[in-house]
Amino acid sequence: MLGVACGRVEERTLAAFGIINSVESRFERCNDVSFGGVLTALAALTANGLYSSLNDCFAEFKGYYRVIQVITLLGFMALCRIKTVENLRWQPPGELLSKKWLKDNPDLSGVLYVDGHVRLYGGNENMPKQYVSRERLCLKGVMDFWVNDKLGQPLFVVRRDVNPGMLEVLRKEIIPRLLKEVPNQPSEEMLSENQLLHRFIIVLDREGYSPGFFKEMWDKYRIACIIAGKRTLQGSFVKQKKSDRCS
């Protein structure tokens, strides 16, 4: 599964089967992209010898990307102060496409799954501790709240170093964004005529269980909320008590 963010699917597939060794770089117009200004530094990087003697230093890759593309990426990472390739996952340019993905697949945006994941931190900085259910321990890490479409394909992520809780992130960041971006929402007139009609459905895991929050979402926005998973509600309260020990 390539995911919604992958383009040039045919070429990626051919490279995966070894039919082609690499593809040419292709620049396309894209408005309002974070760090887009670093593209203007490409000429300066070339003038300073970034691509000098590449063939003498590196063997050509067998795959989708070429050596020159990897070197260009590393150069842009340096200009953007991105220290590791892993950190590329958390840069915002790809998230600017979430609105387009929703419009391209309106049938998948009527039901949205919100899930929280702890990303462990192994460095020396004094990071807050988060309760990690799979380890049953409080460990240093950050909290990522992923918003996915009906098929589980990711749309965007909200990252928090200090975890305020899923409901707080939903109220302040996720729901306001979805109200603006989810396509084909019913009009106010349609909502007033049909008291059972909803704008869209939010599916949450046990961390999001809150009858008061469900009522709030329905009364204020006509958003329906569903709890997914086979675990008992008692488990959610046990998890909450354990997570309180992290503070």
PDB file of C-alpha atoms in Angstrom:
ATOM      1  CA  MET A   1       0.000   0.000   0.000  1.00  0.00           C
ATOM      2  CA  LEU A   2       1.662   3.232  -1.174  1.00  0.00           C
ATOM      3  CA  GLY A   3      -0.562   5.636   0.760  1.00  0.00           C
ATOM      4  CA  VAL A   4      -2.385   8.792  -0.282  1.00  0.00           C
ATOM      5  CA  ALA A   5       0.754  10.947  -0.297  1.00  0.00           C
ATOM      6  CA  CYS A   6       2.615   8.937  -2.949  1.00  0.00           C
ATOM      7  CA  GLY A   7       2.640  10.142  -6.523  1.00  0.00           C
ATOM      8  CA  ARG A   8       4.024   8.636  -9.734  1.00  0.00           C
ATOM      9  CA  VAL A   9       2.664   5.261  -8.718  1.00  0.00           C
ATOM     10  CA  GLU A  10       3.531   3.520 -11.983  1.00  0.00           C
ATOM     11  CA  GLU A  11       7.202   4.460 -11.747  1.00  0.00           C
ATOM     12  CA  ARG A  12       7.389   3.449  -8.078  1.00  0.00           C
ATOM     13  CA  THR A  13       5.892   0.059  -8.925  1.00  0.00           C
ATOM     14  CA  LEU A  14       8.338  -0.512 -11.804  1.00  0.00           C
ATOM     15  CA  ALA A  15      11.263   0.410  -9.542  1.00  0.00           C
ATOM     16  CA  ALA A  16      10.034  -1.980  -6.849  1.00  0.00           C
ATOM     17  CA  PHE A  17      10.153  -4.860  -9.352  1.00  0.00           C
ATOM     18  CA  GLY A  18      13.553  -3.843 -10.694  1.00  0.00           C
ATOM     19  CA  ILE A  19      12.271  -2.900 -14.143  1.00  0.00           C
ATOM     20  CA  ILE A  20      13.702   0.620 -13.884  1.00  0.00           C
ATOM     21  CA  ASN A  21      16.614   1.775 -11.746  1.00  0.00           C
ATOM     22  CA  SER A  22      15.716   5.415 -11.107  1.00  0.00           C
ATOM     23  CA  VAL A  23      13.466   8.292 -12.132  1.00  0.00           C
ATOM     24  CA  GLU A  24      14.136  11.866 -13.138  1.00  0.00           C
ATOM     25  CA  SER A  25      13.419  14.700 -10.707  1.00  0.00           C
ATOM     26  CA  ARG A  26      10.284  16.653 -11.543  1.00  0.00           C
ATOM     27  CA  PHE A  27       9.399  20.000  -9.983  1.00  0.00           C
ATOM     28  CA  GLU A  28       5.782  21.133 -10.001  1.00  0.00           C
ATOM     29  CA  ARG A  29       4.093  24.320  -8.861  1.00  0.00           C
ATOM     30  CA  CYS A  30       2.891  24.196  -5.247  1.00  0.00           C
ATOM     31  CA  ASN A  31       1.626  27.262  -3.389  1.00  0.00           C
ATOM     32  CA  ASP A  32       2.266  28.113   0.273  1.00  0.00           C
ATOM     33  CA  VAL A  33       4.612  25.282   1.263  1.00  0.00           C
ATOM     34  CA  SER A  34       6.601  25.544   4.482  1.00  0.00           C
ATOM     35  CA  PHE A  35      10.350  25.970   3.886  1.00  0.00           C
ATOM     36  CA  GLY A  36       9.652  26.371   0.166  1.00  0.00           C
ATOM     37  CA  GLY A  37      12.178  29.206   0.043  1.00  0.00           C
ATOM     38  CA  VAL A  38      15.070  26.787   0.362  1.00  0.00           C
ATOM     39  CA  LEU A  39      14.441  25.756  -3.245  1.00  0.00           C
ATOM     40  CA  THR A  40      15.983  29.077  -4.273  1.00  0.00           C
ATOM     41  CA  ALA A  41      19.229  27.907  -2.688  1.00  0.00           C
ATOM     42  CA  LEU A  42      19.596  25.046  -5.186  1.00  0.00           C
ATOM     43  CA  ALA A  43      21.773  27.184  -7.465  1.00  0.00           C
ATOM     44  CA  ALA A  44      23.997  28.175  -4.532  1.00  0.00           C
ATOM     45  CA  LEU A  45      24.376  24.544  -3.466  1.00  0.00           C
ATOM     46  CA  THR A  46      25.416  23.648  -7.002  1.00  0.00           C
ATOM     47  CA  ALA A  47      27.893  26.542  -7.191  1.00  0.00           C
ATOM     48  CA  ASN A  48      29.481  25.407  -3.913  1.00  0.00           C
ATOM     49  CA  GLY A  49      30.170  21.962  -5.299  1.00  0.00           C
ATOM     50  CA  LEU A  50      27.415  19.896  -3.706  1.00  0.00           C
ATOM     51  CA  TYR A  51      27.240  17.645  -6.764  1.00  0.00           C
ATOM     52  CA  SER A  52      30.952  17.551  -7.561  1.00  0.00           C
ATOM     53  CA  SER A  53      32.425  14.082  -8.050  1.00  0.00           C
ATOM     54  CA  LEU A  54      29.234  12.245  -7.069  1.00  0.00           C
ATOM     55  CA  ASN A  55      30.092   9.388  -9.408  1.00  0.00           C
ATOM     56  CA  ASP A  56      33.535   9.062  -7.799  1.00  0.00           C
ATOM     57  CA  CYS A  57      32.151   8.941  -4.260  1.00  0.00           C
ATOM     58  CA  PHE A  58      28.940   6.949  -4.606  1.00  0.00           C
ATOM     59  CA  ALA A  59      27.741   3.999  -6.614  1.00  0.00           C
ATOM     60  CA  GLU A  60      24.391   4.568  -8.346  1.00  0.00           C
ATOM     61  CA  PHE A  61      21.414   3.213  -6.437  1.00  0.00           C
ATOM     62  CA  LYS A  62      19.167   0.514  -7.824  1.00  0.00           C
ATOM     63  CA  GLY A  63      15.707   1.761  -6.969  1.00  0.00           C
ATOM     64  CA  TYR A  64      13.312   4.659  -7.315  1.00  0.00           C
ATOM     65  CA  TYR A  65      15.708   7.387  -6.130  1.00  0.00           C
ATOM     66  CA  ARG A  66      19.051   8.388  -7.608  1.00  0.00           C
ATOM     67  CA  VAL A  67      22.174   9.521  -5.739  1.00  0.00           C
ATOM     68  CA  ILE A  68      21.669  13.132  -6.837  1.00  0.00           C
ATOM     69  CA  GLN A  69      18.146  13.155  -5.385  1.00  0.00           C
ATOM     70  CA  VAL A  70      19.326  11.855  -2.017  1.00  0.00           C
ATOM     71  CA  ILE A  71      22.151  14.409  -1.880  1.00  0.00           C
ATOM     72  CA  THR A  72      19.729  17.203  -2.781  1.00  0.00           C
ATOM     73  CA  LEU A  73      17.400  16.112   0.009  1.00  0.00           C
ATOM     74  CA  LEU A  74      20.255  16.105   2.537  1.00  0.00           C
ATOM     75  CA  GLY A  75      21.253  19.583   1.400  1.00  0.00           C
ATOM     76  CA  PHE A  76      17.736  20.908   1.892  1.00  0.00           C
ATOM     77  CA  MET A  77      17.569  19.223   5.300  1.00  0.00           C
ATOM     78  CA  ALA A  78      20.706  21.086   6.351  1.00  0.00           C
ATOM     79  CA  LEU A  79      19.213  24.423   5.230  1.00  0.00           C
ATOM     80  CA  CYS A  80      15.998  23.703   7.132  1.00  0.00           C
ATOM     81  CA  ARG A  81      17.909  22.627  10.269  1.00  0.00           C
ATOM     82  CA  ILE A  82      16.414  19.131  10.099  1.00  0.00           C
ATOM     83  CA  LYS A  83      19.025  17.006  11.815  1.00  0.00           C
ATOM     84  CA  THR A  84      17.916  13.447  11.015  1.00  0.00           C
ATOM     85  CA  VAL A  85      16.020  11.679   8.245  1.00  0.00           C
ATOM     86  CA  GLU A  86      13.604  10.397  10.893  1.00  0.00           C
ATOM     87  CA  ASN A  87      12.570  13.985  11.628  1.00  0.00           C
ATOM     88  CA  LEU A  88      11.347  14.371   8.044  1.00  0.00           C
ATOM     89  CA  ARG A  89       8.241  12.457   9.083  1.00  0.00           C
ATOM     90  CA  TRP A  90       7.143  15.357  11.258  1.00  0.00           C
ATOM     91  CA  GLN A  91       7.616  18.220   8.828  1.00  0.00           C
ATOM     92  CA  PRO A  92       4.376  19.979   7.803  1.00  0.00           C
ATOM     93  CA  PRO A  93       4.474  20.281   3.962  1.00  0.00           C
ATOM     94  CA  GLY A  94       2.687  16.984   3.386  1.00  0.00           C
ATOM     95  CA  GLU A  95      -0.124  17.952   5.746  1.00  0.00           C
ATOM     96  CA  LEU A  96      -0.991  20.900   3.524  1.00  0.00           C
ATOM     97  CA  LEU A  97      -2.393  18.291   1.128  1.00  0.00           C
ATOM     98  CA  SER A  98      -4.939  16.914   3.599  1.00  0.00           C
ATOM     99  CA  LYS A  99      -7.700  19.214   2.342  1.00  0.00           C
ATOM    100  CA  LYS A 100      -7.056  18.058  -1.225  1.00  0.00           C
ATOM    101  CA  TRP A 101      -7.094  14.399  -0.171  1.00  0.00           C
ATOM    102  CA  LEU A 102     -10.453  14.902   1.523  1.00  0.00           C
ATOM    103  CA  LYS A 103     -11.937  16.548  -1.568  1.00  0.00           C
ATOM    104  CA  ASP A 104     -10.525  13.887  -3.876  1.00  0.00           C
ATOM    105  CA  ASN A 105     -12.185  11.127  -1.832  1.00  0.00           C
ATOM    106  CA  PRO A 106     -15.349  12.605  -0.281  1.00  0.00           C
ATOM    107  CA  ASP A 107     -16.829   9.144   0.274  1.00  0.00           C
ATOM    108  CA  LEU A 108     -13.967   8.360   2.661  1.00  0.00           C
ATOM    109  CA  SER A 109     -14.209  11.558   4.701  1.00  0.00           C
ATOM    110  CA  GLY A 110     -17.658  11.025   6.202  1.00  0.00           C
ATOM    111  CA  VAL A 111     -16.133   8.746   8.825  1.00  0.00           C
ATOM    112  CA  LEU A 112     -12.836   9.812  10.428  1.00  0.00           C
ATOM    113  CA  TYR A 113     -10.773   7.832  12.910  1.00  0.00           C
ATOM    114  CA  VAL A 114      -8.729   9.683  15.537  1.00  0.00           C
ATOM    115  CA  ASP A 115      -6.057   7.720  17.364  1.00  0.00           C
ATOM    116  CA  GLY A 116      -3.319   8.673  19.798  1.00  0.00           C
ATOM    117  CA  HIS A 117       0.152   7.103  19.791  1.00  0.00           C
ATOM    118  CA  VAL A 118       3.147   7.653  22.048  1.00  0.00           C
ATOM    119  CA  ARG A 119       6.404   8.085  20.155  1.00  0.00           C
ATOM    120  CA  LEU A 120       9.248   7.132  22.470  1.00  0.00           C
ATOM    121  CA  TYR A 121      12.183   9.468  22.909  1.00  0.00           C
ATOM    122  CA  GLY A 122      15.687   8.074  23.411  1.00  0.00           C
ATOM    123  CA  GLY A 123      17.750  11.253  23.677  1.00  0.00           C
ATOM    124  CA  ASN A 124      19.141  13.190  26.614  1.00  0.00           C
ATOM    125  CA  GLU A 125      16.656  16.055  26.725  1.00  0.00           C
ATOM    126  CA  ASN A 126      14.282  16.298  29.672  1.00  0.00           C
ATOM    127  CA  MET A 127      11.107  15.197  27.921  1.00  0.00           C
ATOM    128  CA  PRO A 128       7.835  14.591  29.804  1.00  0.00           C
ATOM    129  CA  LYS A 129       6.839  11.015  30.452  1.00  0.00           C
ATOM    130  CA  GLN A 130       3.870   9.373  28.757  1.00  0.00           C
ATOM    131  CA  TYR A 131       2.096   6.163  29.708  1.00  0.00           C
ATOM    132  CA  VAL A 132       2.881   3.507  27.093  1.00  0.00           C
ATOM    133  CA  SER A 133       0.229   0.804  27.244  1.00  0.00           C
ATOM    134  CA  ARG A 134       2.240  -1.784  25.300  1.00  0.00           C
ATOM    135  CA  GLU A 135       5.084  -1.455  27.812  1.00  0.00           C
ATOM    136  CA  ARG A 136       2.860  -0.765  30.846  1.00  0.00           C
ATOM    137  CA  LEU A 137       5.363   1.894  31.856  1.00  0.00           C
ATOM    138  CA  CYS A 138       5.709   5.678  31.935  1.00  0.00           C
ATOM    139  CA  LEU A 139       8.478   6.547  29.468  1.00  0.00           C
ATOM    140  CA  LYS A 140       9.869   9.686  27.864  1.00  0.00           C
ATOM    141  CA  GLY A 141       8.109  10.501  24.641  1.00  0.00           C
ATOM    142  CA  VAL A 142       5.752  12.761  22.727  1.00  0.00           C
ATOM    143  CA  MET A 143       2.100  12.228  21.873  1.00  0.00           C
ATOM    144  CA  ASP A 144       0.919  12.071  18.275  1.00  0.00           C
ATOM    145  CA  PHE A 145      -2.792  12.291  17.485  1.00  0.00           C
ATOM    146  CA  TRP A 146      -3.443  10.908  14.009  1.00  0.00           C
ATOM    147  CA  VAL A 147      -6.548  11.704  11.959  1.00  0.00           C
ATOM    148  CA  ASN A 148      -7.320   9.004   9.388  1.00  0.00           C
ATOM    149  CA  ASP A 149      -9.997   8.534   6.755  1.00  0.00           C
ATOM    150  CA  LYS A 150     -12.510   5.711   6.532  1.00  0.00           C
ATOM    151  CA  LEU A 151      -9.895   3.255   5.215  1.00  0.00           C
ATOM    152  CA  GLY A 152      -7.349   4.184   7.878  1.00  0.00           C
ATOM    153  CA  GLN A 153      -5.219   6.278   5.525  1.00  0.00           C
ATOM    154  CA  PRO A 154      -3.563   9.150   7.449  1.00  0.00           C
ATOM    155  CA  LEU A 155      -4.680  12.716   6.720  1.00  0.00           C
ATOM    156  CA  PHE A 156      -2.722  14.744   9.264  1.00  0.00           C
ATOM    157  CA  VAL A 157      -1.148  14.507  12.709  1.00  0.00           C
ATOM    158  CA  VAL A 158      -1.160  16.780  15.757  1.00  0.00           C
ATOM    159  CA  ARG A 159       1.957  16.460  17.916  1.00  0.00           C
ATOM    160  CA  ARG A 160       2.140  17.406  21.595  1.00  0.00           C
ATOM    161  CA  ASP A 161       5.208  17.212  23.821  1.00  0.00           C
ATOM    162  CA  VAL A 162       2.943  17.495  26.869  1.00  0.00           C
ATOM    163  CA  ASN A 163      -0.174  15.385  26.465  1.00  0.00           C
ATOM    164  CA  PRO A 164      -3.294  17.423  27.345  1.00  0.00           C
ATOM    165  CA  GLY A 165      -5.528  14.464  26.548  1.00  0.00           C
ATOM    166  CA  MET A 166      -7.314  13.435  23.378  1.00  0.00           C
ATOM    167  CA  LEU A 167     -10.511  15.345  24.163  1.00  0.00           C
ATOM    168  CA  GLU A 168      -8.655  18.632  24.631  1.00  0.00           C
ATOM    169  CA  VAL A 169      -6.800  18.211  21.331  1.00  0.00           C
ATOM    170  CA  LEU A 170     -10.062  17.312  19.612  1.00  0.00           C
ATOM    171  CA  ARG A 171     -11.816  20.408  20.937  1.00  0.00           C
ATOM    172  CA  LYS A 172      -9.091  22.942  20.213  1.00  0.00           C
ATOM    173  CA  GLU A 173      -7.376  21.678  17.070  1.00  0.00           C
ATOM    174  CA  ILE A 174      -8.820  18.657  15.301  1.00  0.00           C
ATOM    175  CA  ILE A 175     -12.551  19.457  15.266  1.00  0.00           C
ATOM    176  CA  PRO A 176     -12.126  23.123  14.151  1.00  0.00           C
ATOM    177  CA  ARG A 177      -9.900  21.964  11.307  1.00  0.00           C
ATOM    178  CA  LEU A 178     -12.270  19.205  10.217  1.00  0.00           C
ATOM    179  CA  LEU A 179     -15.246  21.585  10.233  1.00  0.00           C
ATOM    180  CA  LYS A 180     -13.387  23.691   7.651  1.00  0.00           C
ATOM    181  CA  GLU A 181     -11.950  20.896   5.508  1.00  0.00           C
ATOM    182  CA  VAL A 182     -14.372  17.948   5.426  1.00  0.00           C
ATOM    183  CA  PRO A 183     -16.306  18.175   2.121  1.00  0.00           C
ATOM    184  CA  ASN A 184     -20.019  17.647   1.474  1.00  0.00           C
ATOM    185  CA  GLN A 185     -21.195  18.650   4.937  1.00  0.00           C
ATOM    186  CA  PRO A 186     -24.956  19.255   5.180  1.00  0.00           C
ATOM    187  CA  SER A 187     -26.121  22.867   5.292  1.00  0.00           C
ATOM    188  CA  GLU A 188     -27.630  24.510   8.360  1.00  0.00           C
ATOM    189  CA  GLU A 189     -31.024  24.286   6.706  1.00  0.00           C
ATOM    190  CA  MET A 190     -30.654  20.562   6.151  1.00  0.00           C
ATOM    191  CA  LEU A 191     -29.546  20.052   9.748  1.00  0.00           C
ATOM    192  CA  SER A 192     -32.529  21.990  11.094  1.00  0.00           C
ATOM    193  CA  GLU A 193     -34.974  20.005   8.957  1.00  0.00           C
ATOM    194  CA  ASN A 194     -33.589  16.612   9.983  1.00  0.00           C
ATOM    195  CA  GLN A 195     -32.731  16.344  13.694  1.00  0.00           C
ATOM    196  CA  LEU A 196     -30.960  13.012  13.139  1.00  0.00           C
ATOM    197  CA  LEU A 197     -28.653  14.263  10.387  1.00  0.00           C
ATOM    198  CA  HIS A 198     -24.954  14.648  11.247  1.00  0.00           C
ATOM    199  CA  ARG A 199     -22.058  16.502   9.617  1.00  0.00           C
ATOM    200  CA  PHE A 200     -19.635  13.587   9.863  1.00  0.00           C
ATOM    201  CA  ILE A 201     -18.681  10.788  12.248  1.00  0.00           C
ATOM    202  CA  ILE A 202     -15.638  10.699  14.531  1.00  0.00           C
ATOM    203  CA  VAL A 203     -14.459   7.233  15.616  1.00  0.00           C
ATOM    204  CA  LEU A 204     -12.372   7.180  18.801  1.00  0.00           C
ATOM    205  CA  ASP A 205     -10.611   4.550  20.842  1.00  0.00           C
ATOM    206  CA  ARG A 206     -11.300   4.071  24.551  1.00  0.00           C
ATOM    207  CA  GLU A 207      -9.223   7.118  25.501  1.00  0.00           C
ATOM    208  CA  GLY A 208     -11.901   9.280  23.893  1.00  0.00           C
ATOM    209  CA  TYR A 209     -14.791   7.800  25.847  1.00  0.00           C
ATOM    210  CA  SER A 210     -16.814  10.636  27.381  1.00  0.00           C
ATOM    211  CA  PRO A 211     -20.631  10.860  27.209  1.00  0.00           C
ATOM    212  CA  GLY A 212     -20.353  14.559  28.071  1.00  0.00           C
ATOM    213  CA  PHE A 213     -17.985  15.170  25.152  1.00  0.00           C
ATOM    214  CA  PHE A 214     -20.242  13.197  22.788  1.00  0.00           C
ATOM    215  CA  LYS A 215     -23.216  15.343  23.789  1.00  0.00           C
ATOM    216  CA  GLU A 216     -21.162  18.516  23.408  1.00  0.00           C
ATOM    217  CA  MET A 217     -20.101  17.583  19.865  1.00  0.00           C
ATOM    218  CA  TRP A 218     -23.669  16.775  18.870  1.00  0.00           C
ATOM    219  CA  ASP A 219     -25.268  19.836  20.448  1.00  0.00           C
ATOM    220  CA  LYS A 220     -22.681  22.332  19.139  1.00  0.00           C
ATOM    221  CA  TYR A 221     -21.717  20.889  15.762  1.00  0.00           C
ATOM    222  CA  ARG A 222     -23.950  17.881  15.025  1.00  0.00           C
ATOM    223  CA  ILE A 223     -20.905  15.642  14.922  1.00  0.00           C
ATOM    224  CA  ALA A 224     -21.547  11.994  15.796  1.00  0.00           C
ATOM    225  CA  CYS A 225     -18.999  10.137  17.940  1.00  0.00           C
ATOM    226  CA  ILE A 226     -18.431   6.370  18.112  1.00  0.00           C
ATOM    227  CA  ILE A 227     -16.134   4.339  20.338  1.00  0.00           C
ATOM    228  CA  ALA A 228     -14.237   1.557  18.536  1.00  0.00           C
ATOM    229  CA  GLY A 229     -12.541  -1.496  19.975  1.00  0.00           C
ATOM    230  CA  LYS A 230     -13.466  -4.606  21.938  1.00  0.00           C
ATOM    231  CA  ARG A 231     -11.930  -3.609  25.253  1.00  0.00           C
ATOM    232  CA  THR A 232     -14.255  -2.763  28.098  1.00  0.00           C
ATOM    233  CA  LEU A 233     -14.910   0.777  29.258  1.00  0.00           C
ATOM    234  CA  GLN A 234     -13.484  -0.229  32.615  1.00  0.00           C
ATOM    235  CA  GLY A 235     -10.135  -0.613  30.866  1.00  0.00           C
ATOM    236  CA  SER A 236     -10.205   3.047  29.852  1.00  0.00           C
ATOM    237  CA  PHE A 237     -10.514   4.144  33.469  1.00  0.00           C
ATOM    238  CA  VAL A 238      -7.667   1.815  34.486  1.00  0.00           C
ATOM    239  CA  LYS A 239      -5.492   3.301  31.755  1.00  0.00           C
ATOM    240  CA  GLN A 240      -6.348   6.817  32.887  1.00  0.00           C
ATOM    241  CA  LYS A 241      -5.337   6.048  36.475  1.00  0.00           C
ATOM    242  CA  LYS A 242      -2.018   4.614  35.291  1.00  0.00           C
ATOM    243  CA  SER A 243      -1.320   7.578  33.057  1.00  0.00           C
ATOM    244  CA  ASP A 244      -1.888   9.936  35.993  1.00  0.00           C
ATOM    245  CA  ARG A 245       1.197   8.425  37.642  1.00  0.00           C
ATOM    246  CA  CYS A 246       3.392   9.795  34.859  1.00  0.00           C
ATOM    247  CA  SER A 247       2.928  13.372  36.015  1.00  0.00           C
TER     248      SER A 247
END
